[in-house]
Structures are given as C-alpha cells and as structure tokens.
Short mmCIF file of C-alpha atoms in Angstrom, two decimals:
data_model
loop_
_atom_site.label_atom_id
_atom_site.label_comp_id
_atom_site.label_asym_id
_atom_site.label_seq_id
_atom_site.Cartn_x
_atom_site.Cartn_y
_atom_site.Cartn_z
CA UNK A 1 86.75 77.52 100.46
CA UNK A 2 85.28 74.99 97.98
CA UNK A 3 81.94 75.37 99.74
CA UNK A 4 82.01 79.14 99.16
CA UNK A 5 82.90 78.68 95.47
CA UNK A 6 79.98 76.21 95.14
CA UNK A 7 77.60 78.81 96.60
CA UNK A 8 78.89 81.45 94.14
CA UNK A 9 78.54 79.05 91.18
CA UNK A 10 74.99 77.99 92.23
CA UNK A 11 74.01 81.63 92.71
CA UNK A 12 75.30 82.43 89.24
CA UNK A 13 73.31 79.51 87.79
CA UNK A 14 70.18 80.76 89.55
CA UNK A 15 70.74 84.24 88.12
CA UNK A 16 71.17 82.70 84.66
CA UNK A 17 67.86 80.85 85.09
CA UNK A 18 66.22 84.10 86.21
CA UNK A 19 67.58 85.80 83.08
CA UNK A 20 69.78 88.22 85.04
CA UNK A 21 73.05 86.84 83.63
CA UNK A 22 74.01 85.57 80.16
CA UNK A 23 73.84 81.82 79.49
CA UNK A 24 77.60 81.28 79.61
CA UNK A 25 77.66 82.06 83.33
CA UNK A 26 76.06 78.69 84.08
CA UNK A 27 79.38 76.95 83.40
CA UNK A 28 81.62 76.36 86.41
CA UNK A 29 84.83 77.15 84.49
CA UNK A 30 83.47 80.60 83.56
CA UNK A 31 82.75 81.47 87.19
CA UNK A 32 86.14 80.04 88.22
CA UNK A 33 87.97 82.19 85.69
CA UNK A 34 85.96 85.26 86.72
CA UNK A 35 86.82 84.66 90.37
CA UNK A 36 90.47 84.42 89.33
CA UNK A 37 90.12 87.69 87.38
CA UNK A 38 88.59 89.42 90.41
CA UNK A 39 91.63 88.38 92.45
CA UNK A 40 94.26 88.99 89.75
CA UNK A 41 92.99 92.48 88.84
CA UNK A 42 93.34 94.20 92.23
CA UNK A 43 96.53 92.27 93.03
CA UNK A 44 98.40 93.10 89.82
CA UNK A 45 96.93 96.61 89.69
CA UNK A 46 98.12 97.46 93.20
CA UNK A 47 101.57 95.86 93.02
CA UNK A 48 101.99 97.25 89.47
CA UNK A 49 102.13 100.79 90.87
CA UNK A 50 105.22 99.86 92.88
CA UNK A 51 106.73 98.05 89.87
CA UNK A 52 106.27 101.19 87.75
CA UNK A 53 107.53 103.50 90.52
CA UNK A 54 110.65 101.37 90.96
CA UNK A 55 111.16 101.16 87.17
CA UNK A 56 111.11 97.37 87.28
CA UNK A 57 108.88 96.72 84.26
CA UNK A 58 111.62 94.90 82.35
CA UNK A 59 112.50 92.89 85.44
CA UNK A 60 108.94 91.57 85.81
CA UNK A 61 108.97 90.74 82.10
CA UNK A 62 111.98 88.48 82.66
CA UNK A 63 110.25 86.77 85.60
CA UNK A 64 107.15 86.14 83.47
CA UNK A 65 109.23 84.53 80.75
CA UNK A 66 111.08 82.37 83.28
CA UNK A 67 107.76 80.69 84.10
CA UNK A 68 108.00 78.76 80.84
CA UNK A 69 111.18 77.04 82.01
CA UNK A 70 109.58 76.31 85.40
CA UNK A 71 106.63 74.64 83.65
CA UNK A 72 108.92 72.53 81.45
CA UNK A 73 110.95 71.40 84.47
CA UNK A 74 107.74 70.56 86.35
CA UNK A 75 106.38 68.42 83.51
CA UNK A 76 109.73 66.66 83.12
CA UNK A 77 109.79 65.90 86.85
CA UNK A 78 106.33 64.33 86.63
CA UNK A 79 104.19 67.06 88.13
CA UNK A 80 100.57 67.34 86.84
CA UNK A 81 100.52 68.99 83.41
CA UNK A 82 97.76 71.39 84.50
CA UNK A 83 99.44 72.51 87.70
CA UNK A 84 103.22 72.03 87.89
CA UNK A 85 103.26 74.56 90.73
CA UNK A 86 106.20 73.26 92.79
CA UNK A 87 108.67 73.62 89.93
CA UNK A 88 106.98 76.76 88.63
CA UNK A 89 107.18 78.65 91.94
CA UNK A 90 110.61 77.27 92.86
CA UNK A 91 112.19 78.18 89.54
CA UNK A 92 110.61 81.65 89.33
CA UNK A 93 111.67 82.54 92.89
CA UNK A 94 115.22 81.25 92.38
CA UNK A 95 115.40 83.05 89.05
CA UNK A 96 114.23 86.32 90.65
CA UNK A 97 116.70 86.02 93.53
CA UNK A 98 119.62 85.15 91.25
CA UNK A 99 118.77 87.97 88.83
CA UNK A 100 118.53 90.48 91.67
CA UNK A 101 121.74 89.20 93.24
CA UNK A 102 123.58 89.55 89.90
CA UNK A 103 122.12 93.04 89.43
CA UNK A 104 123.30 94.16 92.88
CA UNK A 105 126.73 92.56 92.77
CA UNK A 106 127.86 92.95 89.16
CA UNK A 107 127.36 96.70 88.77
CA UNK A 108 126.19 96.02 85.18
CA UNK A 109 123.43 98.14 83.68
CA UNK A 110 120.06 96.65 84.61
CA UNK A 111 118.61 96.42 81.12
CA UNK A 112 121.64 94.55 79.75
CA UNK A 113 121.67 92.04 82.59
CA UNK A 114 117.90 91.50 82.50
CA UNK A 115 118.06 91.13 78.71
CA UNK A 116 120.63 88.35 79.11
CA UNK A 117 118.61 86.56 81.80
CA UNK A 118 115.35 86.92 79.89
CA UNK A 119 116.81 85.50 76.67
CA UNK A 120 118.61 82.70 78.50
CA UNK A 121 115.46 81.74 80.37
CA UNK A 122 113.44 81.63 77.14
CA UNK A 123 116.14 79.61 75.39
CA UNK A 124 116.37 77.06 78.22
CA UNK A 125 112.57 76.92 78.42
CA UNK A 126 112.27 76.28 74.66
CA UNK A 127 114.95 73.59 74.79
CA UNK A 128 113.39 71.80 77.78
CA UNK A 129 109.94 71.96 76.19
CA UNK A 130 111.18 69.69 73.43
CA UNK A 131 111.76 66.99 76.04
CA UNK A 132 108.80 67.87 78.23
CA UNK A 133 106.25 67.67 75.41
CA UNK A 134 107.27 64.22 74.14
CA UNK A 135 104.30 62.60 75.86
CA UNK A 136 101.78 65.44 76.00
CA UNK A 137 99.88 67.62 73.57
CA UNK A 138 102.03 70.71 73.04
CA UNK A 139 98.88 72.88 72.69
CA UNK A 140 98.32 72.48 76.45
CA UNK A 141 101.26 74.84 76.76
CA UNK A 142 99.47 77.55 74.74
CA UNK A 143 97.34 78.15 77.82
CA UNK A 144 100.41 78.73 79.96
CA UNK A 145 101.89 81.13 77.45
CA UNK A 146 98.80 83.21 76.58
CA UNK A 147 96.30 82.31 79.29
CA UNK A 148 93.19 80.16 79.27
CA UNK A 149 89.88 80.26 81.12
CA UNK A 150 89.22 76.56 80.62
CA UNK A 151 91.56 75.12 83.19
CA UNK A 152 91.05 77.28 86.32
CA UNK A 153 90.10 74.94 89.18
CA UNK A 154 89.16 75.43 92.85
CA UNK A 155 92.76 74.81 93.87
CA UNK A 156 93.92 77.47 91.37
CA UNK A 157 91.54 79.98 92.96
CA UNK A 158 92.75 78.99 96.44
CA UNK A 159 96.36 79.46 95.37
CA UNK A 160 95.63 82.84 93.80
CA UNK A 161 93.72 83.95 96.88
CA UNK A 162 96.57 82.95 99.20
CA UNK A 163 99.15 84.75 97.05
CA UNK A 164 96.88 87.81 96.76
CA UNK A 165 96.40 88.05 100.54
CA UNK A 166 100.16 87.73 101.03
CA UNK A 167 100.98 90.21 98.26
CA UNK A 168 98.44 92.85 99.27
CA UNK A 169 99.35 92.47 102.97
CA UNK A 170 103.06 92.80 102.23
CA UNK A 171 102.35 95.55 99.71
CA UNK A 172 100.41 97.66 102.23
CA UNK A 173 102.93 97.07 105.02
CA UNK A 174 105.98 97.75 102.89
CA UNK A 175 104.65 100.21 100.30
CA UNK A 176 106.50 103.31 101.56
CA UNK A 177 109.71 101.42 102.32
CA UNK A 178 109.75 99.71 98.94
CA UNK A 179 109.19 102.93 97.01
CA UNK A 180 111.73 104.87 99.12
CA UNK A 181 114.34 102.15 98.58
CA UNK A 182 113.93 102.71 94.86
CA UNK A 183 113.88 106.52 94.95
CA UNK A 184 116.85 107.09 97.24
CA UNK A 185 118.44 104.13 99.07
CA UNK A 186 120.54 106.42 101.29
CA UNK A 187 117.48 108.34 102.49
CA UNK A 188 115.57 105.08 103.00
CA UNK A 189 118.41 103.66 105.10
CA UNK A 190 118.48 106.75 107.30
CA UNK A 191 114.77 106.15 107.90
CA UNK A 192 115.61 102.66 109.15
CA UNK A 193 114.63 100.74 106.01
CA UNK A 194 116.74 97.61 105.41
CA UNK A 195 116.97 98.42 101.70
CA UNK A 196 118.52 95.15 100.55
CA UNK A 197 115.98 93.01 102.39
CA UNK A 198 113.07 94.99 100.93
CA UNK A 199 114.68 94.71 97.51
CA UNK A 200 114.68 90.91 97.71
CA UNK A 201 111.21 90.70 99.29
CA UNK A 202 109.84 92.77 96.43
CA UNK A 203 111.36 90.64 93.66
CA UNK A 204 110.13 87.45 95.37
CA UNK A 205 106.67 89.03 95.58
CA UNK A 206 106.76 89.80 91.86
CA UNK A 207 107.78 86.19 91.17
CA UNK A 208 104.90 84.86 93.33
CA UNK A 209 102.15 87.00 91.80
CA UNK A 210 103.46 86.48 88.28
CA UNK A 211 103.48 82.70 88.60
CA UNK A 212 100.10 82.60 90.37
CA UNK A 213 98.54 84.59 87.51
CA UNK A 214 100.10 82.54 84.69
CA UNK A 215 97.10 80.25 84.11
CA UNK A 216 94.67 83.07 83.38
CA UNK A 217 96.88 85.74 81.85
CA UNK A 218 99.76 83.63 80.46
CA UNK A 219 103.48 83.78 81.16
CA UNK A 220 104.21 85.95 78.14
CA UNK A 221 101.53 88.52 78.98
CA UNK A 222 101.28 88.57 82.77
CA UNK A 223 103.91 91.29 83.07
CA UNK A 224 101.76 93.49 80.82
CA UNK A 225 98.91 93.42 83.35
CA UNK A 226 101.37 94.53 86.03
CA UNK A 227 102.55 97.46 83.93
CA UNK A 228 99.79 98.70 81.60
CA UNK A 229 97.06 99.54 84.17
CA UNK A 230 99.62 101.36 86.35
CA UNK A 231 100.99 103.19 83.29
CA UNK A 232 97.44 104.14 82.27
CA UNK A 233 96.68 105.44 85.79
CA UNK A 234 99.93 107.39 85.81
CA UNK A 235 98.81 109.22 82.67
CA UNK A 236 95.89 110.94 84.37
CA UNK A 237 96.61 111.16 88.09
CA UNK A 238 98.23 113.75 90.34
CA UNK A 239 98.63 111.82 93.58
CA UNK A 240 99.68 108.40 94.82
CA UNK A 241 96.15 107.79 96.10
CA UNK A 242 94.46 108.13 92.71
CA UNK A 243 97.42 106.34 91.08
CA UNK A 244 96.84 103.20 93.18
CA UNK A 245 93.03 103.33 93.03
CA UNK A 246 92.87 103.82 89.26
CA UNK A 247 95.51 101.18 88.60
CA UNK A 248 93.47 98.63 90.60
CA UNK A 249 90.25 99.68 88.81
CA UNK A 250 91.84 99.51 85.34
CA UNK A 251 93.45 96.11 86.01
CA UNK A 252 90.21 94.66 87.36
CA UNK A 253 88.14 96.00 84.45
CA UNK A 254 90.71 94.61 81.99
CA UNK A 255 90.79 91.17 83.64
CA UNK A 256 86.99 90.80 83.83
CA UNK A 257 86.30 92.30 80.39
CA UNK A 258 89.05 90.18 78.82
CA UNK A 259 87.29 87.05 80.02
CA UNK A 260 83.64 88.02 79.46
CA UNK A 261 83.79 89.79 76.07
CA UNK A 262 85.47 87.03 73.96
CA UNK A 263 83.15 84.47 75.57
CA UNK A 264 79.95 86.45 75.00
CA UNK A 265 80.83 87.49 71.46
CA UNK A 266 82.38 84.10 70.65
CA UNK A 267 85.73 85.59 69.68
CA UNK A 268 88.29 82.76 69.60
CA UNK A 269 91.23 84.44 71.37
CA UNK A 270 93.10 83.42 74.52
CA UNK A 271 92.07 85.15 77.77
CA UNK A 272 95.54 86.62 78.31
CA UNK A 273 95.50 88.29 74.91
CA UNK A 274 91.99 89.66 75.44
CA UNK A 275 92.85 90.99 78.92
CA UNK A 276 95.92 92.82 77.64
CA UNK A 277 94.03 94.23 74.64
CA UNK A 278 91.45 95.68 77.08
CA UNK A 279 94.23 97.11 79.25
CA UNK A 280 95.87 98.61 76.17
CA UNK A 281 92.59 100.27 75.05
CA UNK A 282 92.32 101.86 78.51
CA UNK A 283 95.95 102.96 78.27
CA UNK A 284 95.36 104.59 74.87
CA UNK A 285 92.28 106.41 76.19
CA UNK A 286 94.24 107.78 79.17
CA UNK A 287 97.08 108.73 76.85
CA UNK A 288 94.65 110.76 74.74
CA UNK A 289 93.36 112.47 77.90
CA UNK A 290 96.94 113.29 78.85
CA UNK A 291 97.73 114.69 75.40
CA UNK A 292 94.56 116.81 75.37
CA UNK A 293 95.34 118.16 78.87
CA UNK A 294 98.90 119.04 77.92
CA UNK A 295 97.77 120.95 74.87
CA UNK B 1 118.94 121.23 126.62
CA UNK B 2 117.24 118.65 124.42
CA UNK B 3 118.86 115.51 123.16
CA UNK B 4 121.83 115.78 120.81
CA UNK B 5 124.87 113.72 119.95
CA UNK B 6 128.63 114.06 120.21
CA UNK B 7 130.35 112.50 117.21
CA UNK B 8 133.95 111.37 117.17
CA UNK B 9 135.61 110.06 114.01
CA UNK B 10 139.03 108.45 114.36
CA UNK B 11 141.33 107.49 111.48
CA UNK B 12 138.52 107.05 108.98
CA UNK B 13 139.81 105.72 105.67
CA UNK B 14 137.85 104.49 102.70
CA UNK B 15 138.68 103.32 99.18
CA UNK B 16 136.63 102.50 96.10
CA UNK B 17 138.80 99.87 94.45
CA UNK B 18 142.21 101.46 94.03
CA UNK B 19 140.83 104.97 94.51
CA UNK B 20 141.45 106.14 98.07
CA UNK B 21 138.59 108.54 98.77
CA UNK B 22 139.14 109.26 102.47
CA UNK B 23 142.43 108.97 104.33
CA UNK B 24 142.86 109.08 108.10
CA UNK B 25 140.01 111.48 108.80
CA UNK B 26 139.81 112.69 112.39
CA UNK B 27 136.74 114.74 113.17
CA UNK B 28 134.65 115.81 116.14
CA UNK B 29 131.21 117.42 116.38
CA UNK B 30 129.42 118.36 119.57
CA UNK B 31 125.74 118.44 120.51
CA UNK B 32 124.18 121.85 119.94
CA UNK B 33 126.76 122.70 117.31
CA UNK B 34 126.56 123.49 113.61
CA UNK B 35 129.59 121.88 112.04
CA UNK B 36 130.06 122.78 108.38
CA UNK B 37 132.10 120.62 106.04
CA UNK B 38 133.67 122.36 103.07
CA UNK B 39 136.10 121.26 100.40
CA UNK B 40 136.61 120.96 96.66
CA UNK B 41 134.34 118.85 94.44
CA UNK B 42 135.42 115.20 94.52
CA UNK B 43 137.20 115.75 97.83
CA UNK B 44 135.10 113.09 99.60
CA UNK B 45 132.53 115.24 101.46
CA UNK B 46 129.50 113.18 100.41
CA UNK B 47 131.33 109.92 101.10
CA UNK B 48 132.19 111.28 104.54
CA UNK B 49 128.52 112.07 105.18
CA UNK B 50 127.54 108.57 104.08
CA UNK B 51 130.14 107.12 106.44
CA UNK B 52 128.55 109.06 109.30
CA UNK B 53 125.20 107.60 108.24
CA UNK B 54 126.67 104.10 108.40
CA UNK B 55 126.34 103.51 104.67
CA UNK B 56 129.94 102.74 103.73
CA UNK B 57 132.48 100.02 104.41
CA UNK B 58 135.38 101.86 105.97
CA UNK B 59 138.38 101.52 108.24
CA UNK B 60 138.58 103.54 111.45
CA UNK B 61 136.10 104.28 114.18
CA UNK B 62 133.00 106.46 114.34
CA UNK B 63 131.48 106.94 117.80
CA UNK B 64 128.07 108.47 118.54
CA UNK B 65 127.58 109.53 122.14
CA UNK B 66 123.94 110.55 122.61
CA UNK B 67 123.28 113.03 125.42
CA UNK B 68 120.07 111.19 126.37
CA UNK B 69 118.60 108.21 124.49
CA UNK B 70 119.40 107.48 120.85
CA UNK B 71 117.71 110.25 118.88
CA UNK B 72 116.28 110.72 115.41
CA UNK B 73 118.61 111.26 112.47
CA UNK B 74 117.52 113.52 109.62
CA UNK B 75 119.25 113.49 106.25
CA UNK B 76 118.93 115.86 103.32
CA UNK B 77 120.44 114.31 100.19
CA UNK B 78 122.01 116.42 97.46
CA UNK B 79 119.50 115.32 94.82
CA UNK B 80 116.73 112.81 94.38
CA UNK B 81 115.89 111.16 91.09
CA UNK B 82 112.15 110.85 90.83
CA UNK B 83 110.72 109.70 87.52
CA UNK B 84 109.18 112.87 86.03
CA UNK B 85 106.01 111.04 85.11
CA UNK B 86 105.43 109.50 88.52
CA UNK B 87 102.34 111.00 90.24
CA UNK B 88 104.06 111.77 93.54
CA UNK B 89 103.07 115.15 94.94
CA UNK B 90 104.77 117.01 97.79
CA UNK B 91 102.55 115.53 100.52
CA UNK B 92 102.93 112.03 99.02
CA UNK B 93 106.71 112.36 99.06
CA UNK B 94 106.82 113.51 102.66
CA UNK B 95 104.41 110.73 103.67
CA UNK B 96 106.63 108.18 101.89
CA UNK B 97 109.60 109.38 103.93
CA UNK B 98 108.18 109.85 107.40
CA UNK B 99 105.51 107.21 108.06
CA UNK B 100 104.80 103.50 107.92
CA UNK B 101 101.16 103.91 106.87
CA UNK B 102 101.06 103.65 103.05
CA UNK B 103 101.53 107.08 101.51
CA UNK B 104 98.56 106.55 99.18
CA UNK B 105 96.30 106.67 102.27
CA UNK B 106 97.50 110.22 103.02
CA UNK B 107 99.64 111.78 105.74
CA UNK B 108 99.29 110.03 109.11
CA UNK B 109 97.20 112.05 111.61
CA UNK B 110 100.02 112.12 114.16
CA UNK B 111 102.29 113.92 111.66
CA UNK B 112 99.73 116.12 109.91
CA UNK B 113 100.16 119.20 112.12
CA UNK B 114 103.95 119.09 111.92
CA UNK B 115 103.88 118.52 108.15
CA UNK B 116 101.62 121.56 107.68
CA UNK B 117 103.76 123.73 109.96
CA UNK B 118 107.03 122.64 108.34
CA UNK B 119 105.76 123.24 104.81
CA UNK B 120 104.46 126.62 105.96
CA UNK B 121 107.84 127.57 107.45
CA UNK B 122 109.51 126.57 104.18
CA UNK B 123 106.93 128.55 102.17
CA UNK B 124 105.78 125.37 100.41
CA UNK B 125 102.32 124.90 101.90
CA UNK B 126 100.58 126.36 98.86
CA UNK B 127 102.44 123.86 96.68
CA UNK B 128 101.69 120.76 98.76
CA UNK B 129 99.57 119.25 95.95
CA UNK B 130 102.12 120.00 93.23
CA UNK B 131 103.80 117.01 91.63
CA UNK B 132 107.44 116.63 92.58
CA UNK B 133 108.33 116.90 88.89
CA UNK B 134 106.62 120.31 88.67
CA UNK B 135 108.86 121.87 91.32
CA UNK B 136 111.97 123.93 90.61
CA UNK B 137 115.35 122.70 91.88
CA UNK B 138 115.16 125.03 94.88
CA UNK B 139 111.62 123.93 95.75
CA UNK B 140 112.66 120.27 95.60
CA UNK B 141 115.46 121.06 98.03
CA UNK B 142 112.93 122.67 100.37
CA UNK B 143 110.81 119.47 100.25
CA UNK B 144 113.87 117.30 100.88
CA UNK B 145 114.68 119.55 103.81
CA UNK B 146 111.09 119.36 105.09
CA UNK B 147 111.10 115.56 105.27
CA UNK B 148 114.33 115.64 107.30
CA UNK B 149 112.66 117.85 109.92
CA UNK B 150 109.81 115.39 110.62
CA UNK B 151 109.93 114.15 113.31
CA UNK B 152 112.32 116.66 114.94
CA UNK B 153 115.86 115.36 114.34
CA UNK B 154 118.54 115.32 117.03
CA UNK B 155 121.21 114.79 114.40
CA UNK B 156 120.77 116.46 111.02
CA UNK B 157 123.12 115.77 108.13
CA UNK B 158 122.75 118.00 105.09
CA UNK B 159 124.58 117.25 101.84
CA UNK B 160 124.86 120.57 99.98
CA UNK B 161 121.15 121.36 100.06
CA UNK B 162 121.73 124.97 99.02
CA UNK B 163 122.91 124.22 95.46
CA UNK B 164 119.67 125.39 93.84
CA UNK B 165 118.18 127.38 96.70
CA UNK B 166 117.75 131.14 96.25
CA UNK B 167 118.73 133.78 98.83
CA UNK B 168 115.37 133.83 100.64
CA UNK B 169 115.38 130.03 100.74
CA UNK B 170 118.87 130.05 102.18
CA UNK B 171 117.75 132.40 104.93
CA UNK B 172 114.79 130.14 105.78
CA UNK B 173 117.11 127.11 105.91
CA UNK B 174 119.56 128.93 108.19
CA UNK B 175 116.79 130.13 110.51
CA UNK B 176 115.33 126.63 110.92
CA UNK B 177 118.74 125.04 111.43
CA UNK B 178 119.60 127.65 114.01
CA UNK B 179 116.38 126.69 115.84
CA UNK B 180 117.47 123.03 115.87
CA UNK B 181 120.85 124.05 117.26
CA UNK B 182 119.16 126.03 120.04
CA UNK B 183 117.30 122.82 120.94
CA UNK B 184 120.59 120.97 121.31
CA UNK B 185 120.65 119.07 118.00
CA UNK B 186 123.89 118.32 116.21
CA UNK B 187 124.06 119.61 112.64
CA UNK B 188 126.60 118.42 110.08
CA UNK B 189 126.22 120.62 107.04
CA UNK B 190 128.15 120.08 103.82
CA UNK B 191 128.28 123.55 102.32
CA UNK B 192 129.87 125.30 99.37
CA UNK B 193 129.08 128.93 100.23
CA UNK B 194 132.05 130.09 102.30
CA UNK B 195 130.41 133.41 103.21
CA UNK B 196 127.38 131.59 104.65
CA UNK B 197 129.64 129.13 106.46
CA UNK B 198 131.41 132.00 108.21
CA UNK B 199 128.05 133.35 109.37
CA UNK B 200 126.37 130.16 110.59
CA UNK B 201 129.01 127.60 111.54
CA UNK B 202 130.28 127.02 115.05
CA UNK B 203 132.98 124.78 113.62
CA UNK B 204 134.20 124.15 110.11
CA UNK B 205 136.23 121.29 108.68
CA UNK B 206 137.73 121.25 105.23
CA UNK B 207 137.93 117.79 103.71
CA UNK B 208 139.97 117.03 100.64
CA UNK B 209 140.58 113.28 101.01
CA UNK B 210 141.88 114.08 104.49
CA UNK B 211 141.10 116.91 106.91
CA UNK B 212 142.94 119.97 105.56
CA UNK B 213 141.97 122.20 108.47
CA UNK B 214 139.37 122.24 111.23
CA UNK B 215 138.30 124.70 113.90
CA UNK B 216 136.25 127.82 114.47
CA UNK B 217 135.53 129.68 111.20
CA UNK B 218 137.14 132.90 112.42
CA UNK B 219 140.42 131.20 113.16
CA UNK B 220 140.72 128.68 110.32
CA UNK B 221 138.98 130.32 107.36
CA UNK B 222 141.89 132.56 106.52
CA UNK B 223 143.36 133.37 103.14
CA UNK B 224 146.17 130.86 103.45
CA UNK B 225 143.85 127.95 104.29
CA UNK B 226 141.22 128.88 101.72
CA UNK B 227 143.88 129.06 99.05
CA UNK B 228 144.76 125.48 99.95
CA UNK B 229 141.25 124.40 98.98
CA UNK B 230 141.03 126.16 95.69
CA UNK B 231 144.62 125.69 94.53
CA UNK B 232 144.55 121.93 95.10
CA UNK B 233 143.31 119.39 92.58
CA UNK B 234 140.46 117.03 93.40
CA UNK B 235 141.37 114.47 96.00
CA UNK B 236 144.91 115.82 96.48
#
C-alpha cells in the first residue's frame, strides 16, 4: 500500500505546483492525515448510526477513555511511544468485553455501571501515566488525547484501512441483526439472531474503530465523532437510508474540514478538537432545521 | 395441508429467583389450531410464550413435532421500545426484521411483493413511509403483526397484540389468523378479550402460574371457571 500512498502524495505535490491545491498539501504528513480522515469519516459515520440506534453513546465514551490506560501500559511495556498498538488494542478490547459482561450479568443500570468503568479507567490511566512519562515528553500524550495530524504514518493508514474494511464489512453484514438485538432481543432471537454474540461483536467493533481513530481524533473526542454526525443526521431524516448516508457525509466533512481549516488558517488547535467543532456546527444547523420544521 | 407443528409441554416450571412464575404446566397445541392463552395479569402468560420460543431457562420438556420440515416461527411481541427520535419508518422496521440485506438499502426484492400485500391487508400501506414514532399504539401493533407474517409462518405466537387495536383492526387480525389456520399453521395467541376468544379459538388454556383449565372454549369457558380467573390474585 505504501506505493499507492506515494502516488497520492506525489500527485498532491504536482497539483500544488500547478496551483490547484494550497501549499500545505505538499507535506506528506498533511496527505497522510487527510487519508486517515477519509477513512475515519465514513467508518465512524456509518457505525455511529448503529451506536445511536442502540443507545450506546455513553458506552463508546467509556471505551474512548480506556484508550489512555492502554497507551500508558504500552509505553510502560516498552512499545514505541508513537504507536503502542498492541497494548492499546488489547486493553480496549478487554475493557469492552469486561464492561459488556458486567452489564449483562449484574443487572445494574447501564449508565451507573458505565460511569464506574469510565471513571476507573481514567483514574488508572492517569496513575499509570505518571510512571509511563518518566522518560518521555508528556506533551506527546496530548496528541493521543485530542488528536494530532503530525504523527500519522503509512502504517497508521494501513491499520485504519484494515479496521475500516473489517468494520464496514461487519457493519453491513450484521446491521439488521445488531439493531434488532437492541430494539427487541426476543424478536431478534425468534428471527434466528444470536443476540449475545452480536452484542459482543458490536462492542469489540466499537473498541477497534475507537482505538484505530485515536491518533487523529484523540481518545477523549473519538466517541464524539461516532455520535454527533449520527445525531445530526437523525435530526433531519425520515428513513434509515438517509440516516446512514447523511451520517457518513457529515462525519467525513467534519473529519476533512477539521484537518484542513486549522492548517490553512493557521489556527493552533488539535485536529480532534477542530473535527468535533465542525461536527458540532453541523449538528446545530440540523437542530435549527428540525426546530423550524416542528414549528 | 401445509406445514404446521404439534407442541407438547410437559411439567414446565420456571422461577425468577425465589419467585416461582410457572409451575408444572402441561399444554398441547395441534397443527391447524388456534390455541388461545388467557389468564390474569402477572399469571405467567408472557413467560410461557417466551418458554415456547426457547428464551427461558426452565425445567420440564417442550417438544415440537413439525408435520413436514422445520417451519418458520412468527412472533408478535406485546410492545416494542423504539427511540422516538430514531428515523425508522414502517418499511425500515419490517426490513430490519425480515431480511439479512441491510435495512438502509431498502426492502429486499424477494420480499417486496409480500410486504406490500401484507401492509395492504392490514390497512397500513398508505403509512409505509411514516416513522414508527408517528404511529398510534394500534398502528404499531399492526406493523408488529405484519413483520410476523413475512415470510409465511407455520407457527405464530402472539403476545396480547390486541391491547391497543380497535374493533376494525381486531377483525383484520382475526381474518388473517384464520387464513393461517386454514393453511395448517399453529397459532398460540395470548389474549385478554374473552368474547373474542370464544369466537376464534379452537382450544383455550387459562394460565395462572399453572394451567387452571384447558379445552374447547364452549366446554371450559363457563361461569365457574371464569370466576376462578378473576377472583384469584396474581400468580395464585
């Protein structure tokens, strides 16, 4: 795939020289981050519709926050500071499975249980960071928390692409079953859906796409890009088809705009923050449309 | 006669913690038969239906003897909680229930004709683009009923679908269910309207933790037995 990325980067540089693209597009890291955005947008936008339909916004928030602990563990175990993926993925997946298991078995209200797990994960992450950052510059971690366009490499794009193919494939195959399991488990079971298995597959999928998007959007904000575009689409649509399409469009616009605008206008804010601000502006616009329609 | 199923339930018992919900239930339903289940609220009717659907951990034995090959099971739940703000319209909901192809790509071609016909029969075709949240209680029940009819079920289990359905809706339901019966399907119908039960049921069983009475409506739905239902407390 590196060859393909090289072609894209060279083409962008040629377009810059021809005056068709702004100067900043000649830098490899800009193209890398834009490629990441073009993968993250459709992926989070599409899966976000199922997250919203299954009322799992708070759950994905907890997974996003757990990434911080995964990063700290990875750094402590000697993984590369810029890509502690083994610990990051392992911890997020185990966290998601354990949280889902506790939710299913304890009978506790979801928001209470998720609140406990979210706070505990943040607390453990903060504590471990104290040890993990003894030998590194703590500001490197800012990128993980709020996103950064500076560090996206070819291997990050490859990882995102692999997760996106898996997520979108699984999402298309299991869309109806996943939604039905959330709406009425008894009805889903009658239709032959193994509800519990789909439940676990879905939370693992959320963990995978959350962790894969952490570098660009940030662990604190990645959940917002799952939720806000879908919530914005929900404001103005009257069918599942337009819900999914608009959510993908809004997420992609937010991801690309959040990277390009701060760079072009030299606004010193992290990419994650900019992406979520764009998504929020779209949400507010759709909310206004909804209010006008209702009145 | 088309495919149907004979169901035999032997000594079915089920508890939630210390609460014994069902106790030594013995029950039989035959193919081509409408078997209504009546009983007081909290008497275990819904739990019984879920046991038939294989969704409970219970003691006892439930046997399904299909006349031909294993057929399709349709289920109409009592209610469905759909987030009011979720953009799921009637066609989306049915597509979610009946097909593997993602519902956002529309109703699968192989089901389209049957979906249209079923919605038409249930007088819901003109509301197929309405959001689920915009429907009245009775209309939602019609949609829940519609999904259970696609594809044609050989065993249909209905959990009090008539709660919010008006008189004309009730007649439509009865007519369609009678058609299924004529085709040999087995229908287990949890019902609260005793007058309707007397009209439509081939067999009726009253469940209040255990089977209080069972048989043909004419012979078992007498004053003495009905008094037993309404004079007893829940689960007694």
